[in-house]
Amino acid sequence: MAVQAWRVSAAVAMASGLMASPAIADDLIAAANTGDTEATSAAQAPEEPEVDPIAEELERLRKENQLLKAEYELLAQRQKNELQEAELRRAELASEQSLEEAELKAELADMEREVKRLKAESALAAAREDERLREMKTRVDLLQTQARLADAERDAEMAELAAELAELQQHNAVLGERLKQEKLASQLAELETSAAISELNSARQLRDTKDTVMSVVLDDLEYRENPLDGDTLYISDRRIELNGPIYSGVSTYITDRIHYFNNLDREAPIFIVIDRSPGGSVMEGYRILEAMKNSDAPVHVVVKQFAASMAAFITTLADHSYAYPNAIMLHHQMSYGAGGNMTQQKEQLESAEEWARRLMEPLADKMGETPERVVELMYENASTGDWDEFADVAVELNWVDNIVTEIREEGLREKPKAASRPFFFFFGAEERTDTDGERFIQLPEPAPFDFYYMYNPDRRYRW
């Protein structure tokens, strides 16, 4: 039992890691094996040997001891390697230290040489400073001498200046008296100048007032019941311009003014003045004619230069019309463009023919001819059908009622200020250039069932 207890103690000690070294562990295992043998012999058991758990444990511990021994040897070798590396590092550090000491000695030697050089330079600088101080002292002595001389000269100059000052003070007193006299004279001149300026300002205000009065006609305007006096036509301020092509919006411009002048006075004449118009929209023109016909105040149409197509038609059908003898009037057949399928073109042709009839019949009645005969006369007088005549000939055709040699614009009551500009921009028509370089004016497309009735041989007006 004692042997068995000893074996258990050894196993426990090895298992607990209490062994000091692998050699001790081997001794314990050997002792345990010897004791086990002796115990077995003493027992002399004839029976089959039983499996001894302690032996198994010891076998396991022996193998573990071998493993620990190998690890120990590995650890020892590592320590040996580390010591060698440390020794190498120490030798390396000693070598570096020796090198640093050598470099430090070399640097100290350089510094000693630099110190000697600086001491020499310092001694040289001190010697130079002493020399400079000596020169400065000499210079100071010279300046002091010069200063004493300058003081003496200044004292003499001050004496002269004092004498001159006394003389100047006396002179200034005289000048002061003269200045007072001149100031009085200047004040007198200023008073005279102010009076002259006031007089000029008054004259200028008077001139401005006269110019203002002259720029406005102050007389009351006489509205003549009959504006024609011999060969002279008097146009009042009840005046409406009809210039350029007649297109959408022009009739509103004309008719609104006809209504306005009627609301002011339903008896005084209204004037539609045409400088130049190539005609234009049939519907716009007819609306103007209706406003003329239904106006209580008589509407007088005046042609100064040129009236063609719808503009000529408005002139011819007016109750009162006038023209300069060299003004040109032109009548021709209405033209139109058609598009769409055959049925649509037929309908458009029928609408155009109806408009042509409505235009041509009143013109033929005014001329005392049939519509057919008027068309024949158009082509007899011009191969294109564009029948134009001077107004002094047109009056014989009843295209215009009266020829006047003078037109007096009595309605111009203020001096004109704005610069003149081409009349065809009056309604905002814009001149353009096509791809061929031709200049033209773009008109809006006619409204449905409407046509342009205008003289346009060079396609200047396009839509």
Short mmCIF file of C-alpha atoms in Angstrom, two decimals:
data_model
loop_
_atom_site.label_atom_id
_atom_site.label_comp_id
_atom_site.label_asym_id
_atom_site.label_seq_id
_atom_site.Cartn_x
_atom_site.Cartn_y
_atom_site.Cartn_z
CA MET A 1 0.00 0.00 0.00
CA ALA A 2 2.88 2.30 0.77
CA VAL A 3 4.34 1.71 -2.68
CA GLN A 4 1.01 2.31 -4.32
CA ALA A 5 0.56 5.53 -2.39
CA TRP A 6 4.01 6.68 -3.46
CA ARG A 7 3.18 6.01 -7.10
CA VAL A 8 0.03 8.04 -6.82
CA SER A 9 1.92 10.91 -5.23
CA ALA A 10 4.49 10.88 -8.05
CA ALA A 11 1.80 10.87 -10.70
CA VAL A 12 -0.01 13.71 -9.05
CA ALA A 13 3.19 15.71 -8.75
CA MET A 14 4.03 15.25 -12.41
CA ALA A 15 0.47 16.02 -13.46
CA SER A 16 0.51 19.17 -11.42
CA GLY A 17 3.77 20.39 -13.05
CA LEU A 18 5.77 20.34 -9.79
CA MET A 19 8.80 18.65 -11.35
CA ALA A 20 11.84 20.83 -11.46
CA SER A 21 13.20 19.43 -14.74
CA PRO A 22 12.81 16.57 -17.23
CA ALA A 23 15.70 14.69 -15.54
CA ILE A 24 13.84 14.66 -12.24
CA ALA A 25 10.76 13.43 -14.02
CA ASP A 26 12.73 10.49 -15.49
CA ASP A 27 14.05 9.54 -12.03
CA LEU A 28 10.61 9.52 -10.59
CA ILE A 29 9.29 7.33 -13.37
CA ALA A 30 12.17 4.87 -12.96
CA ALA A 31 11.62 4.67 -9.22
CA ALA A 32 7.97 4.13 -9.73
CA ASN A 33 8.64 1.30 -12.15
CA THR A 34 11.10 -0.38 -9.68
CA GLY A 35 8.67 -0.17 -6.81
CA ASP A 36 5.99 -1.58 -8.99
CA THR A 37 8.20 -4.53 -9.91
CA GLU A 38 9.01 -5.25 -6.33
CA ALA A 39 5.47 -5.05 -5.29
CA THR A 40 4.51 -7.39 -8.02
CA SER A 41 7.14 -9.90 -7.05
CA ALA A 42 6.18 -9.74 -3.38
CA ALA A 43 2.61 -10.37 -4.16
CA GLN A 44 3.48 -13.33 -6.39
CA ALA A 45 0.03 -13.43 -7.76
CA PRO A 46 -0.45 -16.46 -9.88
CA GLU A 47 -3.43 -15.02 -11.58
CA GLU A 48 -3.50 -12.93 -14.78
CA PRO A 49 -2.05 -9.50 -14.17
CA GLU A 50 -4.63 -6.83 -13.79
CA VAL A 51 -4.47 -3.60 -15.72
CA ASP A 52 -2.80 -1.09 -13.50
CA PRO A 53 -4.24 2.42 -13.98
CA ILE A 54 -1.25 3.94 -12.29
CA ALA A 55 1.05 2.32 -14.84
CA GLU A 56 -1.03 3.67 -17.61
CA GLU A 57 -0.90 7.10 -16.04
CA LEU A 58 2.86 6.82 -15.66
CA GLU A 59 3.21 5.83 -19.31
CA ARG A 60 1.21 8.84 -20.31
CA LEU A 61 3.34 11.02 -18.06
CA ARG A 62 6.52 9.56 -19.51
CA LYS A 63 5.45 10.51 -23.02
CA GLU A 64 4.40 13.93 -21.86
CA ASN A 65 7.78 14.22 -20.16
CA GLN A 66 9.53 13.45 -23.43
CA LEU A 67 7.45 16.15 -25.12
CA LEU A 68 8.29 18.63 -22.40
CA LYS A 69 11.95 17.68 -22.67
CA ALA A 70 11.89 18.40 -26.42
CA GLU A 71 10.17 21.71 -25.80
CA TYR A 72 12.70 22.53 -23.12
CA GLU A 73 15.58 21.81 -25.46
CA LEU A 74 13.91 24.00 -28.13
CA LEU A 75 13.46 26.78 -25.62
CA ALA A 76 17.08 26.46 -24.53
CA GLN A 77 18.26 26.69 -28.13
CA ARG A 78 16.10 29.79 -28.65
CA GLN A 79 17.58 31.37 -25.56
CA LYS A 80 21.05 30.57 -26.84
CA ASN A 81 20.20 32.15 -30.20
CA GLU A 82 18.80 35.21 -28.49
CA LEU A 83 21.98 35.53 -26.44
CA GLN A 84 24.06 35.33 -29.59
CA GLU A 85 21.89 37.98 -31.25
CA ALA A 86 22.18 40.15 -28.15
CA GLU A 87 25.96 39.75 -28.24
CA LEU A 88 25.98 40.73 -31.91
CA ARG A 89 23.77 43.72 -31.18
CA ARG A 90 26.07 44.74 -28.32
CA ALA A 91 29.08 44.52 -30.62
CA GLU A 92 27.20 46.54 -33.26
CA LEU A 93 26.24 49.18 -30.70
CA ALA A 94 29.84 49.31 -29.50
CA SER A 95 31.00 49.82 -33.09
CA GLU A 96 28.39 52.56 -33.64
CA GLN A 97 29.43 54.21 -30.40
CA SER A 98 33.04 54.15 -31.50
CA LEU A 99 32.04 55.69 -34.83
CA GLU A 100 29.95 58.38 -33.13
CA GLU A 101 32.83 59.17 -30.81
CA ALA A 102 35.16 59.50 -33.80
CA GLU A 103 32.64 61.75 -35.59
CA LEU A 104 32.17 63.81 -32.42
CA LYS A 105 35.94 64.25 -32.12
CA ALA A 106 36.09 65.38 -35.75
CA GLU A 107 33.19 67.78 -35.19
CA LEU A 108 34.82 69.14 -32.03
CA ALA A 109 38.00 69.69 -33.99
CA ASP A 110 36.02 71.63 -36.63
CA MET A 111 34.33 73.66 -33.92
CA GLU A 112 37.67 74.51 -32.32
CA ARG A 113 38.97 75.69 -35.68
CA GLU A 114 35.73 77.76 -36.16
CA VAL A 115 36.16 79.29 -32.68
CA LYS A 116 39.72 80.31 -33.53
CA ARG A 117 38.51 81.82 -36.82
CA LEU A 118 35.71 83.72 -35.05
CA LYS A 119 38.11 85.04 -32.45
CA ALA A 120 40.36 86.30 -35.22
CA GLU A 121 37.44 87.92 -37.02
CA SER A 122 36.25 89.47 -33.76
CA ALA A 123 39.66 90.96 -33.15
CA LEU A 124 39.68 92.33 -36.70
CA ALA A 125 36.18 93.78 -36.29
CA ALA A 126 37.18 95.40 -33.01
CA ALA A 127 40.16 97.01 -34.67
CA ARG A 128 37.98 98.26 -37.51
CA GLU A 129 35.40 99.60 -35.03
CA ASP A 130 38.09 101.49 -33.20
CA GLU A 131 39.21 103.00 -36.48
CA ARG A 132 35.62 103.95 -37.34
CA LEU A 133 35.10 105.55 -33.95
CA ARG A 134 38.21 107.62 -34.42
CA GLU A 135 36.92 108.76 -37.81
CA MET A 136 33.50 109.58 -36.32
CA LYS A 137 35.10 111.61 -33.55
CA THR A 138 37.01 113.57 -36.15
CA ARG A 139 33.79 114.06 -38.09
CA VAL A 140 31.91 115.20 -34.99
CA ASP A 141 34.58 117.74 -34.26
CA LEU A 142 34.31 119.02 -37.80
CA LEU A 143 30.49 119.19 -37.62
CA GLN A 144 30.62 121.07 -34.34
CA THR A 145 32.94 123.59 -35.88
CA GLN A 146 30.64 123.91 -38.90
CA ALA A 147 27.61 124.24 -36.60
CA ARG A 148 29.23 127.11 -34.71
CA LEU A 149 29.99 128.78 -38.00
CA ALA A 150 26.42 128.20 -39.21
CA ASP A 151 25.05 129.66 -35.95
CA ALA A 152 27.08 132.76 -36.50
CA GLU A 153 25.90 133.04 -40.09
CA ARG A 154 22.27 132.42 -39.02
CA ASP A 155 22.45 135.11 -36.39
CA ALA A 156 23.65 137.52 -39.02
CA GLU A 157 20.90 136.37 -41.39
CA MET A 158 18.24 136.70 -38.67
CA ALA A 159 19.30 140.26 -38.12
CA GLU A 160 18.88 140.93 -41.81
CA LEU A 161 15.49 139.17 -41.81
CA ALA A 162 14.30 141.15 -38.84
CA ALA A 163 15.07 144.31 -40.69
CA GLU A 164 13.37 142.99 -43.81
CA LEU A 165 10.34 141.89 -41.75
CA ALA A 166 9.89 145.34 -40.36
CA GLU A 167 10.00 146.69 -43.91
CA LEU A 168 7.49 144.07 -45.10
CA GLN A 169 5.10 144.79 -42.25
CA GLN A 170 5.06 148.38 -43.25
CA HIS A 171 4.53 147.34 -46.89
CA ASN A 172 1.70 144.96 -45.90
CA ALA A 173 -0.07 147.72 -44.09
CA VAL A 174 -0.09 149.67 -47.32
CA LEU A 175 -1.29 146.60 -49.26
CA GLY A 176 -4.06 146.03 -46.71
CA GLU A 177 -5.45 149.44 -47.38
CA ARG A 178 -5.24 148.85 -51.12
CA LEU A 179 -7.00 145.46 -50.70
CA LYS A 180 -9.86 147.06 -48.86
CA GLN A 181 -10.30 149.48 -51.70
CA GLU A 182 -10.15 146.64 -54.29
CA LYS A 183 -12.66 144.55 -52.28
CA LEU A 184 -15.06 147.41 -52.30
CA ALA A 185 -14.57 147.76 -56.04
CA SER A 186 -15.10 143.96 -56.48
CA GLN A 187 -18.32 144.04 -54.50
CA LEU A 188 -19.54 146.83 -56.69
CA ALA A 189 -18.63 144.81 -59.81
CA GLU A 190 -20.47 141.77 -58.42
CA LEU A 191 -23.56 143.81 -57.88
CA GLU A 192 -23.36 145.08 -61.43
CA THR A 193 -22.78 141.48 -62.73
CA SER A 194 -25.74 140.13 -60.73
CA ALA A 195 -27.92 142.81 -62.14
CA ALA A 196 -26.74 141.96 -65.68
CA ILE A 197 -27.30 138.20 -65.10
CA SER A 198 -30.75 138.83 -63.69
CA GLU A 199 -31.54 140.88 -66.75
CA LEU A 200 -30.23 138.09 -69.05
CA ASN A 201 -32.21 135.44 -67.16
CA SER A 202 -35.32 137.49 -67.52
CA ALA A 203 -34.62 137.84 -71.24
CA ARG A 204 -34.00 134.08 -71.54
CA GLN A 205 -37.21 133.24 -69.69
CA LEU A 206 -39.03 135.62 -71.96
CA ARG A 207 -37.41 133.90 -75.00
CA ASP A 208 -38.34 130.45 -73.69
CA THR A 209 -41.87 131.58 -73.12
CA LYS A 210 -42.01 133.01 -76.62
CA ASP A 211 -40.58 129.75 -78.06
CA THR A 212 -43.16 127.74 -76.15
CA VAL A 213 -45.92 129.97 -77.40
CA MET A 214 -44.51 129.85 -80.95
CA SER A 215 -44.34 126.02 -80.86
CA VAL A 216 -48.10 125.79 -80.31
CA VAL A 217 -50.84 127.28 -82.41
CA LEU A 218 -53.02 129.08 -79.89
CA ASP A 219 -55.78 130.15 -82.25
CA ASP A 220 -59.05 128.28 -82.03
CA LEU A 221 -59.31 125.80 -84.89
CA GLU A 222 -62.16 126.45 -87.29
CA TYR A 223 -63.99 123.32 -88.39
CA ARG A 224 -65.20 124.17 -91.86
CA GLU A 225 -68.44 122.64 -93.01
CA ASN A 226 -67.03 122.68 -96.54
CA PRO A 227 -63.24 122.12 -96.32
CA LEU A 228 -62.71 122.80 -100.04
CA ASP A 229 -62.12 126.41 -100.99
CA GLY A 230 -61.41 126.67 -104.70
CA ASP A 231 -58.38 124.43 -105.35
CA THR A 232 -57.33 124.47 -101.67
CA LEU A 233 -58.32 121.77 -99.18
CA TYR A 234 -58.25 122.53 -95.44
CA ILE A 235 -57.65 119.48 -93.25
CA SER A 236 -58.45 119.86 -89.53
CA ASP A 237 -57.13 117.87 -86.56
CA ARG A 238 -59.95 115.36 -87.13
CA ARG A 239 -57.43 113.52 -89.27
CA ILE A 240 -56.74 109.74 -89.70
CA GLU A 241 -53.69 108.38 -91.54
CA LEU A 242 -54.10 105.41 -93.88
CA ASN A 243 -50.63 104.48 -95.12
CA GLY A 244 -48.97 101.22 -96.11
CA PRO A 245 -50.72 97.87 -96.65
CA ILE A 246 -54.19 97.32 -95.27
CA TYR A 247 -54.17 94.15 -93.20
CA SER A 248 -55.61 92.82 -89.96
CA GLY A 249 -55.85 95.58 -87.36
CA VAL A 250 -55.81 98.53 -89.76
CA SER A 251 -59.60 98.74 -89.95
CA THR A 252 -59.76 98.85 -86.13
CA TYR A 253 -57.29 101.73 -86.14
CA ILE A 254 -59.36 103.66 -88.71
CA THR A 255 -62.88 102.88 -87.46
CA ASP A 256 -62.07 103.56 -83.79
CA ARG A 257 -61.02 107.07 -84.75
CA ILE A 258 -64.09 107.60 -86.92
CA HIS A 259 -66.28 106.72 -83.91
CA TYR A 260 -64.18 108.90 -81.60
CA PHE A 261 -64.47 111.98 -83.83
CA ASN A 262 -68.22 111.38 -84.20
CA ASN A 263 -68.53 111.31 -80.41
CA LEU A 264 -66.77 114.67 -80.25
CA ASP A 265 -68.76 116.33 -83.04
CA ARG A 266 -71.24 114.70 -85.41
CA GLU A 267 -71.10 117.50 -88.01
CA ALA A 268 -67.47 118.56 -88.49
CA PRO A 269 -65.71 116.70 -91.36
CA ILE A 270 -63.40 113.72 -90.72
CA PHE A 271 -60.39 113.21 -93.00
CA ILE A 272 -58.78 109.91 -94.04
CA VAL A 273 -55.42 110.93 -95.52
CA ILE A 274 -53.56 108.50 -97.80
CA ASP A 275 -49.93 109.31 -98.56
CA ARG A 276 -49.10 105.91 -100.12
CA SER A 277 -51.05 102.67 -99.85
CA PRO A 278 -50.91 99.61 -102.13
CA GLY A 279 -54.25 98.38 -100.79
CA GLY A 280 -54.68 95.12 -98.96
CA SER A 281 -57.34 93.11 -97.16
CA VAL A 282 -60.84 93.06 -98.66
CA MET A 283 -62.52 92.53 -95.30
CA GLU A 284 -60.49 95.26 -93.60
CA GLY A 285 -61.28 97.65 -96.46
CA TYR A 286 -65.00 96.88 -96.42
CA ARG A 287 -65.12 97.50 -92.67
CA ILE A 288 -63.60 100.93 -93.26
CA LEU A 289 -66.14 101.63 -96.00
CA GLU A 290 -69.03 100.65 -93.72
CA ALA A 291 -67.74 102.97 -90.97
CA MET A 292 -67.45 105.78 -93.54
CA LYS A 293 -70.97 105.17 -94.83
CA ASN A 294 -72.56 105.04 -91.36
CA SER A 295 -70.66 108.03 -89.94
CA ASP A 296 -72.90 111.01 -89.07
CA ALA A 297 -69.94 113.33 -89.62
CA PRO A 298 -68.96 113.40 -93.33
CA VAL A 299 -65.78 111.42 -94.11
CA HIS A 300 -63.42 112.95 -96.70
CA VAL A 301 -60.69 110.80 -98.29
CA VAL A 302 -57.52 112.54 -99.47
CA VAL A 303 -54.81 110.99 -101.71
CA LYS A 304 -51.47 112.76 -101.73
CA GLN A 305 -49.22 110.32 -103.62
CA PHE A 306 -50.49 106.84 -104.41
CA ALA A 307 -53.60 104.75 -103.77
CA ALA A 308 -54.00 101.33 -105.34
CA SER A 309 -56.39 98.40 -105.14
CA MET A 310 -58.38 98.49 -101.88
CA ALA A 311 -57.05 101.99 -101.05
CA ALA A 312 -58.18 103.23 -104.50
CA PHE A 313 -61.52 101.46 -103.97
CA ILE A 314 -62.01 103.31 -100.61
CA THR A 315 -61.20 106.60 -102.36
CA THR A 316 -63.55 106.00 -105.30
CA LEU A 317 -66.53 104.94 -103.13
CA ALA A 318 -66.09 107.77 -100.60
CA ASP A 319 -68.79 110.46 -100.60
CA HIS A 320 -66.06 113.10 -100.68
CA SER A 321 -62.62 112.50 -102.20
CA TYR A 322 -59.63 114.64 -103.18
CA ALA A 323 -56.21 114.15 -104.76
CA TYR A 324 -53.21 116.07 -105.92
CA PRO A 325 -53.14 116.18 -109.74
CA ASN A 326 -49.95 114.09 -109.90
CA ALA A 327 -51.10 111.51 -107.37
CA ILE A 328 -51.52 108.06 -108.93
CA MET A 329 -54.56 105.84 -108.56
CA LEU A 330 -54.69 102.22 -109.68
CA HIS A 331 -57.55 99.75 -110.11
CA HIS A 332 -57.28 96.09 -111.10
CA GLN A 333 -59.04 92.78 -110.65
CA MET A 334 -58.86 91.10 -107.28
CA SER A 335 -56.29 88.29 -107.12
CA TYR A 336 -56.18 85.31 -104.81
CA GLY A 337 -54.34 82.05 -104.19
CA ALA A 338 -56.04 78.68 -103.84
CA GLY A 339 -54.99 75.43 -102.22
CA GLY A 340 -56.42 72.10 -101.16
CA ASN A 341 -58.36 69.54 -103.20
CA MET A 342 -60.45 70.34 -106.25
CA THR A 343 -63.66 70.81 -104.27
CA GLN A 344 -61.95 73.18 -101.86
CA GLN A 345 -60.40 75.15 -104.71
CA LYS A 346 -63.81 75.39 -106.38
CA GLU A 347 -65.34 76.73 -103.17
CA GLN A 348 -62.51 79.23 -102.81
CA LEU A 349 -62.99 80.36 -106.41
CA GLU A 350 -66.70 80.84 -105.85
CA SER A 351 -65.97 82.92 -102.72
CA ALA A 352 -63.39 84.98 -104.61
CA GLU A 353 -65.80 85.56 -107.51
CA GLU A 354 -68.46 86.75 -105.08
CA TRP A 355 -66.02 89.18 -103.49
CA ALA A 356 -64.96 90.38 -106.95
CA ARG A 357 -68.60 91.00 -107.86
CA ARG A 358 -69.21 92.92 -104.65
CA LEU A 359 -66.14 95.04 -105.36
CA MET A 360 -66.61 95.55 -109.07
CA GLU A 361 -70.30 96.46 -109.15
CA PRO A 362 -70.08 99.62 -107.00
CA LEU A 363 -66.92 100.67 -108.87
CA ALA A 364 -68.66 100.14 -112.23
CA ASP A 365 -71.70 102.09 -111.02
CA LYS A 366 -69.47 105.00 -110.01
CA MET A 367 -67.80 104.91 -113.44
CA GLY A 368 -71.12 104.51 -115.30
CA GLU A 369 -70.04 101.19 -116.83
CA THR A 370 -70.87 97.50 -116.44
CA PRO A 371 -68.52 95.32 -114.36
CA GLU A 372 -67.57 93.37 -117.48
CA ARG A 373 -66.73 96.57 -119.36
CA VAL A 374 -64.63 97.84 -116.46
CA VAL A 375 -62.55 94.64 -116.58
CA GLU A 376 -62.14 95.04 -120.35
CA LEU A 377 -60.98 98.65 -119.86
CA MET A 378 -58.41 97.49 -117.29
CA TYR A 379 -56.72 95.22 -119.83
CA GLU A 380 -57.14 97.73 -122.67
CA ASN A 381 -55.15 100.25 -120.63
CA ALA A 382 -52.51 97.78 -119.31
CA SER A 383 -51.62 94.29 -120.47
CA THR A 384 -51.36 93.22 -116.82
CA GLY A 385 -54.82 94.58 -116.01
CA ASP A 386 -53.27 97.07 -113.56
CA TRP A 387 -54.98 100.26 -114.74
CA ASP A 388 -53.19 103.28 -113.25
CA GLU A 389 -53.88 106.95 -113.94
CA PHE A 390 -52.75 110.31 -112.66
CA ALA A 391 -55.42 111.86 -110.49
CA ASP A 392 -56.18 114.65 -112.98
CA VAL A 393 -57.16 111.87 -115.43
CA ALA A 394 -58.73 109.66 -112.77
CA VAL A 395 -61.16 112.46 -111.91
CA GLU A 396 -62.64 112.08 -115.41
CA LEU A 397 -63.19 108.37 -114.70
CA ASN A 398 -64.96 109.24 -111.43
CA TRP A 399 -62.23 107.49 -109.42
CA VAL A 400 -61.82 110.69 -107.39
CA ASP A 401 -64.17 113.67 -107.00
CA ASN A 402 -61.86 116.69 -106.75
CA ILE A 403 -58.36 117.74 -107.80
CA VAL A 404 -56.65 120.11 -105.37
CA THR A 405 -53.42 122.01 -105.86
CA GLU A 406 -52.93 122.88 -102.20
CA ILE A 407 -53.63 121.00 -98.98
CA ARG A 408 -53.38 122.93 -95.72
CA GLU A 409 -52.91 120.84 -92.59
CA GLU A 410 -54.66 123.12 -90.11
CA GLY A 411 -54.81 120.33 -87.54
CA LEU A 412 -51.06 120.51 -87.00
CA ARG A 413 -51.20 122.59 -83.81
CA GLU A 414 -47.76 121.83 -82.31
CA LYS A 415 -44.30 122.18 -83.76
CA PRO A 416 -43.23 118.76 -85.10
CA LYS A 417 -40.40 117.19 -83.14
CA ALA A 418 -40.06 113.54 -84.18
CA ALA A 419 -37.85 112.69 -87.15
CA SER A 420 -39.65 111.38 -90.20
CA ARG A 421 -39.53 107.67 -91.04
CA PRO A 422 -40.77 105.49 -93.93
CA PHE A 423 -44.54 105.28 -93.83
CA PHE A 424 -44.62 101.53 -94.46
CA PHE A 425 -43.42 101.02 -90.90
CA PHE A 426 -46.44 102.90 -89.57
CA PHE A 427 -48.34 99.75 -88.70
CA GLY A 428 -45.23 97.80 -87.75
CA ALA A 429 -44.62 95.95 -91.03
CA GLU A 430 -41.14 94.43 -91.01
CA GLU A 431 -38.88 94.48 -94.08
CA ARG A 432 -36.95 91.22 -94.66
CA THR A 433 -34.59 89.63 -97.19
CA ASP A 434 -35.34 86.29 -98.91
CA THR A 435 -32.81 83.62 -99.92
CA ASP A 436 -32.31 85.34 -103.29
CA GLY A 437 -31.39 88.62 -101.61
CA GLU A 438 -34.69 90.28 -102.55
CA ARG A 439 -36.18 92.72 -100.04
CA PHE A 440 -39.84 92.21 -99.07
CA ILE A 441 -42.42 92.99 -96.41
CA GLN A 442 -44.10 90.03 -94.72
CA LEU A 443 -47.85 90.44 -94.29
CA PRO A 444 -49.99 88.18 -92.12
CA GLU A 445 -52.08 85.52 -93.84
CA PRO A 446 -55.59 86.73 -94.73
CA ALA A 447 -58.35 85.65 -92.38
CA PRO A 448 -60.79 82.96 -93.60
CA PHE A 449 -62.94 84.09 -96.57
CA ASP A 450 -60.69 87.15 -96.90
CA PHE A 451 -58.31 88.14 -99.70
CA TYR A 452 -55.61 90.72 -100.29
CA TYR A 453 -56.61 93.24 -102.92
CA MET A 454 -53.40 95.18 -103.53
CA TYR A 455 -51.00 96.21 -106.28
CA ASN A 456 -47.94 93.99 -105.87
CA PRO A 457 -46.13 93.42 -109.22
CA ASP A 458 -42.66 92.83 -107.72
CA ARG A 459 -43.94 90.69 -104.83
CA ARG A 460 -42.68 93.26 -102.36
CA TYR A 461 -45.57 92.35 -100.08
CA ARG A 462 -45.78 88.63 -99.32
CA TRP A 463 -48.04 86.46 -97.21
#
